[in-house]
Short mmCIF file of C-alpha atoms and ligand atoms in Angstrom, two decimals:
data_model
loop_
_atom_site.label_atom_id
_atom_site.label_comp_id
_atom_site.label_asym_id
_atom_site.label_seq_id
_atom_site.Cartn_x
_atom_site.Cartn_y
_atom_site.Cartn_z
CA MET A 1 0.06 -0.04 -0.03
CA LYS A 2 1.70 3.19 -1.24
CA ARG A 3 -1.09 5.34 -2.75
CA ILE A 4 -4.24 5.36 -0.88
CA LEU A 5 -7.84 6.65 -1.50
CA VAL A 6 -10.10 6.62 1.38
CA VAL A 7 -13.78 7.22 0.00
CA GLY A 8 -16.37 8.34 2.59
CA ALA A 9 -13.66 9.70 4.73
CA GLY A 10 -15.58 12.37 6.50
CA GLY A 11 -17.28 9.97 8.93
CA GLN A 12 -16.33 8.45 12.34
CA ILE A 13 -13.76 6.08 10.96
CA GLY A 14 -12.43 7.98 8.01
CA THR A 15 -11.53 11.25 9.88
CA GLU A 16 -9.23 9.17 12.22
CA LEU A 17 -8.31 6.52 9.76
CA VAL A 18 -6.82 9.28 7.21
CA PRO A 19 -4.22 10.80 9.81
CA HIS A 20 -3.23 7.28 10.80
CA LEU A 21 -2.64 6.36 7.27
CA GLN A 22 -0.66 9.52 6.57
CA LYS A 23 1.38 8.78 9.67
CA ASN A 24 2.23 5.24 8.33
CA TYR A 25 2.46 5.91 4.48
CA GLY A 26 3.34 9.61 4.18
CA LYS A 27 0.92 12.64 3.97
CA ASP A 28 1.12 12.89 0.12
CA ASN A 29 0.17 9.23 -0.27
CA VAL A 30 -3.33 9.49 1.28
CA ILE A 31 -6.22 11.20 -0.58
CA ALA A 32 -9.43 11.68 1.41
CA SER A 33 -12.82 11.97 -0.56
CA ASP A 34 -16.27 12.33 0.47
CA LEU A 35 -19.63 13.70 -1.12
CA LYS A 36 -20.90 16.08 1.47
CA ASP A 37 -19.67 19.78 1.54
CA GLU A 38 -19.15 20.01 5.23
CA MET A 39 -17.13 16.66 5.43
CA VAL A 40 -14.92 17.74 2.38
CA GLU A 41 -14.26 21.04 4.28
CA LYS A 42 -13.16 19.29 7.41
CA LEU A 43 -10.99 16.98 5.56
CA ARG A 44 -9.37 20.01 3.67
CA GLY A 45 -7.92 20.83 6.99
CA PHE A 46 -5.39 18.03 7.09
CA ALA A 47 -5.38 16.00 3.81
CA THR A 48 -5.26 16.19 0.01
CA THR A 49 -9.06 15.91 -0.67
CA GLU A 50 -11.38 15.31 -3.67
CA GLN A 51 -15.26 15.52 -3.72
CA PHE A 52 -17.27 13.01 -5.61
CA ASP A 53 -20.18 10.63 -5.25
CA ALA A 54 -18.80 7.10 -5.00
CA LEU A 55 -22.04 5.88 -6.74
CA ASP A 56 -20.54 7.80 -9.77
CA GLU A 57 -18.29 5.11 -11.03
CA GLN A 58 -16.87 7.29 -13.79
CA HIS A 59 -15.68 10.01 -11.46
CA PHE A 60 -14.67 7.54 -9.00
CA ALA A 61 -12.27 5.73 -11.50
CA GLU A 62 -10.98 9.10 -12.66
CA ILE A 63 -9.74 10.01 -9.20
CA VAL A 64 -8.07 6.51 -8.83
CA LYS A 65 -6.41 7.02 -12.25
CA LYS A 66 -5.40 10.64 -11.40
CA TYR A 67 -3.62 9.78 -8.35
CA LYS A 68 -2.26 6.34 -9.21
CA ILE A 69 -3.99 4.85 -6.32
CA ASP A 70 -3.16 1.24 -5.36
CA THR A 71 -5.47 0.81 -2.33
CA ILE A 72 -9.15 1.81 -1.92
CA PHE A 73 -10.49 1.96 1.67
CA ASN A 74 -14.33 2.05 1.01
CA LEU A 75 -15.89 3.60 4.09
CA VAL A 76 -19.14 4.54 2.41
CA ALA A 77 -22.24 3.15 4.48
CA MET A 78 -25.68 3.83 5.92
CA LEU A 79 -25.56 2.30 9.32
CA SER A 80 -28.15 -0.08 10.89
CA ALA A 81 -30.59 1.96 12.65
CA ALA A 82 -30.82 4.55 9.87
CA GLY A 83 -30.84 1.86 7.17
CA GLU A 84 -34.11 0.60 8.67
CA ALA A 85 -35.67 4.03 8.06
CA ARG A 86 -34.60 3.95 4.45
CA PRO A 87 -33.89 0.45 3.21
CA LEU A 88 -33.89 0.86 -0.45
CA THR A 89 -31.54 3.92 -0.18
CA ALA A 90 -29.18 2.04 2.26
CA TRP A 91 -29.07 -1.07 -0.17
CA ARG A 92 -28.31 1.33 -3.21
CA LEU A 93 -25.61 3.29 -1.21
CA ASN A 94 -24.02 0.52 0.75
CA MET A 95 -23.85 -1.90 -2.49
CA GLY A 96 -23.35 0.80 -4.98
CA ALA A 97 -20.26 1.98 -3.43
CA LEU A 98 -18.80 -1.40 -2.80
CA LEU A 99 -19.55 -2.44 -6.45
CA ASN A 100 -17.70 0.35 -7.73
CA SER A 101 -14.75 0.09 -5.60
CA LEU A 102 -14.37 -3.56 -6.71
CA ASN A 103 -14.88 -2.84 -10.28
CA ILE A 104 -12.40 0.08 -10.44
CA ALA A 105 -10.05 -1.93 -8.29
CA LYS A 106 -10.13 -4.91 -10.83
CA GLU A 107 -9.53 -2.45 -13.68
CA CYS A 108 -6.76 -0.55 -12.02
CA GLY A 109 -5.13 -3.27 -9.86
CA CYS A 110 -5.93 -1.92 -6.52
CA ALA A 111 -6.53 -3.72 -3.14
CA VAL A 112 -9.80 -2.82 -1.41
CA PHE A 113 -10.58 -2.65 2.37
CA THR A 114 -14.41 -2.36 3.21
CA PRO A 115 -15.34 -2.58 6.81
CA SER A 116 -18.07 -5.45 7.51
CA SER A 117 -19.83 -5.45 10.73
CA ILE A 118 -21.26 -7.45 13.68
CA GLY A 119 -24.38 -6.45 11.62
CA VAL A 120 -23.89 -9.68 9.47
CA PHE A 121 -25.29 -11.81 12.35
CA GLY A 122 -28.75 -12.40 13.22
CA GLU A 123 -31.04 -14.12 15.83
CA SER A 124 -30.24 -17.72 14.53
CA THR A 125 -26.48 -17.09 15.08
CA PRO A 126 -24.90 -18.41 18.22
CA HIS A 127 -24.76 -15.36 20.46
CA ASN A 128 -21.87 -16.43 22.70
CA MET A 129 -18.12 -16.71 21.38
CA THR A 130 -19.85 -16.26 17.91
CA PRO A 131 -17.56 -18.26 15.55
CA GLN A 132 -15.77 -16.87 12.55
CA ASP A 133 -17.67 -19.28 10.16
CA THR A 134 -21.33 -19.53 11.26
CA ILE A 135 -24.75 -18.77 10.44
CA MET A 136 -25.32 -15.41 8.70
CA ARG A 137 -29.23 -14.60 8.43
CA PRO A 138 -29.33 -11.02 9.63
CA ASN A 139 -32.81 -9.05 9.91
CA THR A 140 -31.66 -5.66 8.96
CA ILE A 141 -30.92 -4.18 5.50
CA TYR A 142 -27.41 -3.19 6.92
CA GLY A 143 -26.83 -6.74 7.78
CA VAL A 144 -27.92 -7.99 4.40
CA CYS A 145 -25.74 -5.54 2.56
CA LYS A 146 -22.84 -6.53 4.73
CA VAL A 147 -23.47 -10.27 4.18
CA ALA A 148 -23.74 -9.64 0.28
CA GLY A 149 -20.67 -7.39 0.52
CA GLU A 150 -18.52 -10.06 2.14
CA LEU A 151 -19.69 -12.62 -0.44
CA LEU A 152 -19.02 -10.11 -3.39
CA SER A 153 -15.60 -9.24 -2.10
CA ASP A 154 -14.45 -12.84 -1.70
CA TYR A 155 -16.02 -13.48 -5.30
CA TYR A 156 -13.85 -10.64 -6.72
CA PHE A 157 -10.80 -12.05 -5.04
CA THR A 158 -11.29 -15.66 -6.27
CA ARG A 159 -12.76 -14.80 -9.62
CA PHE A 160 -10.64 -11.78 -10.54
CA GLY A 161 -7.80 -11.87 -8.13
CA VAL A 162 -8.64 -8.47 -6.40
CA ASP A 163 -6.86 -8.19 -3.05
CA THR A 164 -9.96 -7.72 -1.00
CA ARG A 165 -9.69 -7.91 2.93
CA SER A 166 -12.09 -6.78 5.62
CA VAL A 167 -12.97 -6.93 9.36
CA ARG A 168 -16.28 -7.30 11.21
CA TYR A 169 -16.24 -4.17 13.19
CA PRO A 170 -18.24 -4.27 16.36
CA GLY A 171 -19.36 -0.94 17.83
CA ILE A 172 -16.50 1.59 17.49
CA ILE A 173 -15.92 3.93 20.39
CA SER A 174 -13.97 7.18 19.65
CA SER A 175 -13.49 10.77 20.62
CA GLY A 176 -13.31 12.31 17.28
CA ALA A 177 -16.11 12.47 14.81
CA LEU A 178 -19.45 11.25 16.23
CA PRO A 179 -20.99 8.03 14.61
CA GLY A 180 -24.54 8.61 13.04
CA GLY A 181 -27.31 6.08 12.58
CA GLY A 182 -25.89 3.07 14.35
CA THR A 183 -27.14 0.91 16.99
CA THR A 184 -23.96 0.91 19.23
CA ASP A 185 -23.86 4.77 19.03
CA TYR A 186 -25.03 4.94 22.73
CA ALA A 187 -21.49 4.05 23.84
CA VAL A 188 -20.06 7.12 22.33
CA GLU A 189 -22.94 9.49 22.95
CA VAL A 190 -23.16 8.74 26.70
CA PHE A 191 -19.62 10.27 27.11
CA TYR A 192 -20.76 13.61 25.70
CA GLU A 193 -24.03 13.85 27.48
CA VAL A 194 -22.69 12.88 31.10
CA LEU A 195 -19.92 15.49 30.52
CA LYS A 196 -22.17 18.17 29.12
CA ASN A 197 -25.50 17.66 31.19
CA GLY A 198 -24.70 15.00 33.81
CA ARG A 199 -27.21 12.54 32.59
CA TYR A 200 -27.78 10.24 29.68
CA THR A 201 -31.06 8.36 28.49
CA CYS A 202 -30.12 5.30 26.52
CA GLU A 203 -32.36 3.82 23.89
CA VAL A 204 -30.68 0.27 24.05
CA PRO A 205 -32.06 -2.15 26.80
CA GLU A 206 -29.70 -2.32 29.72
CA GLU A 207 -28.84 -5.82 29.82
CA THR A 208 -28.07 -6.17 25.98
CA TYR A 209 -24.29 -7.26 25.36
CA MET A 210 -22.46 -5.98 22.27
CA ASP A 211 -18.98 -6.25 21.29
CA MET A 212 -17.06 -2.89 21.27
CA LEU A 213 -13.74 -1.44 20.06
CA TYR A 214 -11.95 1.77 20.83
CA MET A 215 -10.53 3.68 17.78
CA PRO A 216 -6.90 3.16 18.23
CA ASP A 217 -7.42 -0.70 17.96
CA ALA A 218 -9.90 -0.19 15.07
CA LEU A 219 -7.25 1.73 13.26
CA ASP A 220 -4.33 -0.61 14.10
CA ALA A 221 -6.45 -3.62 12.73
CA VAL A 222 -6.93 -2.10 9.32
CA ILE A 223 -2.92 -1.52 8.73
CA GLN A 224 -2.17 -4.85 10.32
CA LEU A 225 -4.71 -6.76 7.94
CA MET A 226 -3.68 -4.83 4.93
CA GLU A 227 -0.19 -5.50 5.47
CA ALA A 228 -0.48 -9.35 6.38
CA ASP A 229 1.13 -11.83 4.45
CA PRO A 230 -1.53 -12.98 2.02
CA ALA A 231 -0.24 -16.69 2.18
CA LYS A 232 -1.37 -16.65 5.88
CA LEU A 233 -4.96 -15.56 5.27
CA ILE A 234 -7.35 -18.56 5.22
CA HIS A 235 -10.25 -15.95 5.41
CA ARG A 236 -10.40 -12.60 3.85
CA ASN A 237 -13.95 -11.20 3.85
CA SER A 238 -14.20 -10.74 6.78
CA PHE A 239 -12.73 -11.46 10.04
CA ASN A 240 -14.45 -11.28 13.59
CA ILE A 241 -12.47 -8.79 15.75
CA THR A 242 -13.42 -7.46 19.25
CA SER A 243 -11.60 -6.19 22.48
CA MET A 244 -14.40 -5.87 24.89
CA SER A 245 -18.14 -6.86 25.37
CA PHE A 246 -20.33 -5.01 27.84
CA ASN A 247 -24.09 -4.05 28.29
CA PRO A 248 -25.09 -0.41 28.84
CA ARG A 249 -25.67 -1.10 32.57
CA GLU A 250 -21.97 -2.21 33.00
CA LEU A 251 -20.67 0.54 30.96
CA PHE A 252 -22.80 3.24 32.84
CA ALA A 253 -21.84 1.75 36.38
CA SER A 254 -18.01 2.04 35.47
CA ILE A 255 -18.64 5.72 34.23
CA ALA A 256 -20.35 6.47 37.51
CA LYS A 257 -17.38 5.48 39.47
CA ARG A 258 -15.59 8.18 37.92
CA ILE A 259 -18.51 10.76 37.91
CA PRO A 260 -20.67 9.75 40.83
CA ASN A 261 -23.46 12.29 40.05
CA ALA A 262 -24.11 11.21 36.75
CA VAL A 263 -27.70 9.91 36.26
CA PHE A 264 -28.59 7.32 33.67
CA ASP A 265 -32.14 6.26 32.57
CA TYR A 266 -33.69 4.48 29.54
CA ASN A 267 -36.16 5.35 26.76
CA ILE A 268 -35.98 2.10 24.67
CA ASP A 269 -36.06 2.63 20.82
CA LEU A 270 -37.69 -0.66 19.50
CA VAL A 271 -35.77 -0.85 16.32
CA LYS A 272 -32.37 -0.60 18.21
CA ALA A 273 -33.62 -2.91 20.81
CA ALA A 274 -34.56 -5.56 18.06
CA ILE A 275 -31.11 -5.02 16.22
CA SER A 276 -29.09 -5.17 19.51
CA ALA A 277 -30.87 -8.37 20.60
CA SER A 278 -30.10 -10.23 17.46
CA TRP A 279 -26.40 -9.45 17.20
CA PRO A 280 -23.58 -11.29 19.29
CA ASN A 281 -23.11 -11.07 23.05
CA LYS A 282 -19.36 -11.72 22.25
CA MET A 283 -17.49 -12.85 19.21
CA ASP A 284 -14.71 -15.26 18.99
CA ASP A 285 -11.99 -13.52 17.00
CA SER A 286 -9.46 -16.28 17.23
CA CYS A 287 -8.94 -16.63 13.42
CA ALA A 288 -7.91 -12.91 13.22
CA ARG A 289 -5.50 -13.51 15.96
CA ALA A 290 -3.93 -16.62 14.26
CA GLU A 291 -3.93 -15.46 10.73
CA TRP A 292 -2.64 -11.84 11.07
CA GLY A 293 -1.71 -11.25 14.59
CA TRP A 294 -4.81 -9.36 15.84
CA ASN A 295 -3.97 -8.22 19.25
CA PRO A 296 -6.17 -5.38 20.70
CA LYS A 297 -4.73 -3.26 23.51
CA TRP A 298 -7.69 -1.37 25.09
CA ASP A 299 -10.15 -2.76 27.62
CA MET A 300 -13.29 -1.12 28.91
CA GLU A 301 -11.89 0.64 31.98
CA ALA A 302 -8.94 2.21 29.90
CA MET A 303 -11.14 3.22 27.22
CA ILE A 304 -13.57 4.99 29.77
CA ASP A 305 -10.44 6.99 31.24
CA ASP A 306 -9.27 7.97 27.94
CA MET A 307 -12.78 8.91 26.52
CA LEU A 308 -13.54 11.17 29.36
CA ALA A 309 -10.18 12.84 29.32
CA ALA A 310 -10.32 13.53 25.56
CA ILE A 311 -13.91 14.60 25.45
CA GLY A 312 -13.55 16.55 28.50
CA LYS A 313 -10.73 18.49 26.65
CA LYS A 314 -12.83 18.76 23.46
CA LEU A 315 -15.76 20.23 25.37
CA GLY A 316 -13.46 22.56 27.52
CA ILE A 317 -14.59 20.91 30.71
CA SER A 318 -11.31 19.51 31.94
C1 AKB B 401 -23.94 0.05 13.84
O1 AKB B 401 -24.28 0.10 15.00
O2 AKB B 401 -24.90 0.10 12.93
C2 AKB B 401 -22.50 -0.10 13.60
C3 AKB B 401 -22.07 -1.41 13.54
C4 AKB B 401 -21.96 -2.22 14.67
O3 AKB B 401 -21.71 -1.71 12.36
N1 AKB B 401 -21.74 0.66 14.65
#
């Protein structure tokens, strides 16, 4: 990976992945793109930036050729809860951006990284120590797109030799850009709300376990996987990865140890409740560990300390 294009770079992952890639591969070798004006404006502050619609294959291909790109990071996605409000738009966006990435990669000889998600799993999947290879029958459009995307990416690898690789991200917790439209967003929102207002109302039921990952581990995973020796990869699309699993009650109890006056209550969103109940409680990520050395560093307690410090600073509170 020497010449990198990050598509959909203005979101939660992209705004931190771009600087991380710049640090590892050089500032001039990373191009950040997005469709929305405000995202492009934000990216312009620290990266070479292009504005285009990932659904416009011709424009997308022109950018890949213009910068002699050899690796595409396709981060374009409508997330799980937002997708349920607009399923057809979610399908067109999520699958269209992936299909264009794969076709352009085939034409231009690029590698492709597209995040998959715990959203590939559903009610019939084993919920505890969810295996790498197991039942994938999601009941969200987001999950349907991610399962189709994994299959399509493997197909482009076996049929056309495109170097496609991916991880199944759990909820990603970060202090940079906010996530939007996801079921796991509560685990980020809570930090802003308790620091600003001293309270948080959660839309996910208090006993629902989900896997989570702190952003520094999520970023390391991308580089480790993309740099991994292809001969060692038994799987490609996509690897289970996780570093912590908790439910809202446990997370809030740990935050309350640091902020004793914080108040937590619940106003359950039925869509998020159904989605979160269908996802794993905890995944088995041993294949990622064995095949490319996945070894996350952050647990829940360390993550909470870091998030409170980072967001407190951002809000000018501490
Ligand atoms: C979501 O909640 O939709 C995402 C995900 C787990 O893929 N954060």
